[in-house]
Coordinates of C-alpha atoms in Angstrom, one line a residue:
Chain A
X122 CA 4.8 75.3 -40.5
X123 CA 1.2 74.4 -39.8
X124 CA -0.4 77.7 -39.0
X125 CA -3.4 78.7 -41.1
X126 CA -4.6 82.0 -42.3
X127 CA -7.9 83.3 -41.1
X128 CA -10.3 85.0 -43.4
X129 CA -13.5 86.8 -42.7
X130 CA -16.4 86.1 -45.0
X131 CA -17.9 89.3 -46.3
X132 CA -20.7 88.4 -48.7
X133 CA -19.0 86.7 -51.6
X134 CA -15.6 87.9 -50.6
X135 CA -13.1 86.5 -48.1
X136 CA -11.0 89.2 -46.4
X137 CA -7.7 88.3 -44.9
X138 CA -8.0 88.8 -41.1
X139 CA -4.8 87.3 -39.6
X140 CA -1.9 85.3 -41.0
X141 CA -0.2 82.4 -39.3
X142 CA -3.0 81.8 -36.8
X143 CA -1.7 79.4 -34.1
X144 CA -4.7 79.1 -31.8
X145 CA -8.4 80.0 -31.7
X146 CA -10.6 79.8 -28.7
X147 CA -14.0 81.1 -27.8
X148 CA -14.0 84.5 -26.0
X149 CA -17.1 86.1 -24.7
X150 CA -19.5 86.3 -27.7
X151 CA -16.8 85.7 -30.3
X152 CA -13.3 84.3 -30.8
X153 CA -9.8 85.0 -29.7
X154 CA -7.2 84.4 -32.4
X155 CA -3.5 84.3 -31.7
X156 CA -0.8 84.2 -34.2
X157 CA 2.6 82.5 -33.9
X158 CA 4.2 85.8 -32.8
X159 CA 1.7 86.0 -29.8
X160 CA -0.4 88.8 -31.4
X161 CA -4.0 88.5 -30.3
X162 CA -7.2 89.5 -32.0
X163 CA -10.7 89.5 -30.7
X164 CA -13.6 89.3 -33.1
X165 CA -17.4 88.8 -32.9
X166 CA -17.4 85.9 -35.3
X167 CA -17.7 82.1 -35.4
X168 CA -15.9 79.5 -37.4
X169 CA -17.7 78.9 -40.7
X170 CA -15.3 76.2 -41.8
X171 CA -11.7 75.3 -41.7
X172 CA -9.5 73.3 -43.9
X173 CA -6.1 72.6 -42.3
X174 CA -4.6 71.0 -45.4
X175 CA -5.2 74.2 -47.3
X176 CA -4.3 76.4 -44.3
X177 CA -7.6 78.2 -44.4
X178 CA -9.9 79.1 -41.6
X179 CA -13.0 81.0 -42.7
X180 CA -14.9 83.0 -40.1
X181 CA -18.2 84.7 -40.4
X182 CA -19.4 87.7 -38.3
X183 CA -22.1 87.1 -35.8
X184 CA -25.3 89.0 -36.3
X185 CA -25.4 92.1 -34.2
X186 CA -28.1 92.1 -31.6
X187 CA -29.3 94.8 -29.1
X188 CA -29.0 97.6 -31.7
Chain B
X175 CA 1.5 67.1 -42.6
X176 CA -0.7 69.7 -41.0
X177 CA -3.7 67.8 -39.9
X178 CA -4.5 67.9 -36.2
X179 CA -6.0 65.4 -33.9
X180 CA -9.4 66.1 -32.4
X181 CA -10.1 65.3 -28.7
X182 CA -13.3 65.4 -26.8
X183 CA -13.1 66.9 -23.4
X184 CA -14.7 64.6 -20.8
X185 CA -14.3 66.2 -17.4
X186 CA -10.6 66.3 -16.8
X187 CA -9.8 63.9 -19.5
X188 CA -9.4 64.4 -23.2
X189 CA -10.5 61.4 -25.3
X190 CA -9.1 61.0 -28.8
X191 CA -12.0 61.4 -31.2
X192 CA -10.4 61.5 -34.7
X193 CA -6.8 61.5 -36.0
X194 CA -5.6 63.5 -38.9
X195 CA -8.5 65.9 -39.0
X196 CA -8.4 67.9 -42.3
X197 CA -11.6 70.0 -42.1
X198 CA -14.3 71.0 -39.6
X199 CA -17.5 72.8 -40.3
X200 CA -20.7 73.5 -38.5
X201 CA -23.4 70.9 -39.1
X202 CA -26.9 71.2 -37.8
X203 CA -26.4 71.5 -34.0
X204 CA -22.9 70.3 -34.0
X205 CA -19.8 69.8 -36.1
X206 CA -18.8 67.7 -39.1
X207 CA -15.2 66.5 -39.0
X208 CA -13.5 65.0 -41.9
X209 CA -10.1 63.3 -41.8
X210 CA -7.5 63.3 -44.6
X211 CA -8.9 59.9 -45.9
X212 CA -12.3 61.4 -46.4
X213 CA -13.9 59.7 -43.3
X214 CA -16.6 61.8 -41.8
X215 CA -17.8 62.1 -38.3
X216 CA -20.8 64.1 -36.9
X217 CA -20.8 65.2 -33.3
X218 CA -22.9 67.4 -31.1
X219 CA -20.0 69.5 -29.9
X220 CA -18.4 72.8 -30.3
X221 CA -14.7 73.8 -30.5
X222 CA -13.4 74.6 -27.1
X223 CA -10.0 75.5 -28.3
X224 CA -7.5 74.6 -31.0
X225 CA -3.8 74.9 -31.2
X226 CA -2.5 74.3 -34.7
X227 CA 1.2 74.3 -33.8
X228 CA 0.5 71.5 -31.3
X229 CA -1.9 69.8 -33.7
X230 CA -4.6 69.7 -31.1
X231 CA -8.3 70.5 -31.5
X232 CA -10.3 70.2 -28.3
X233 CA -14.1 69.8 -28.6
X234 CA -16.6 69.8 -25.8
X235 CA -20.0 68.3 -26.0
X236 CA -23.0 70.5 -26.2
X237 CA -25.5 70.3 -23.3
X238 CA -28.4 68.0 -24.2
X239 CA -31.7 69.8 -24.4
X240 CA -35.3 68.6 -24.8
X241 CA -34.8 65.6 -22.6

């Protein structure tokens, strides 16, 4: 199967966020991720890089504003 | 193989931009795409949506500024 896993970059670490990501699209100020079971996740992040051959999508959190 | 094809949204149409995209990362004000042969492409665009099961990555051009 061709889904990738999504990781959130946290400093030097990469934290698993969602397995078997099927689709990603912009949503408000972040992204909507959906896995192959239809589960959705919303996160204030952007794509840092993705490598489909390695099945890895790395996201990074957007800076918080208005705080 | 798990590469996707990248298309550029042009109004109602989707124009094939690159086949067998292996990786995408932000680059300056746009994106750097690389295919599985190592060919690189730079484009002032952002990811509109991607569907890995369907092997489709849809990009849209960024609005031109400073013109």
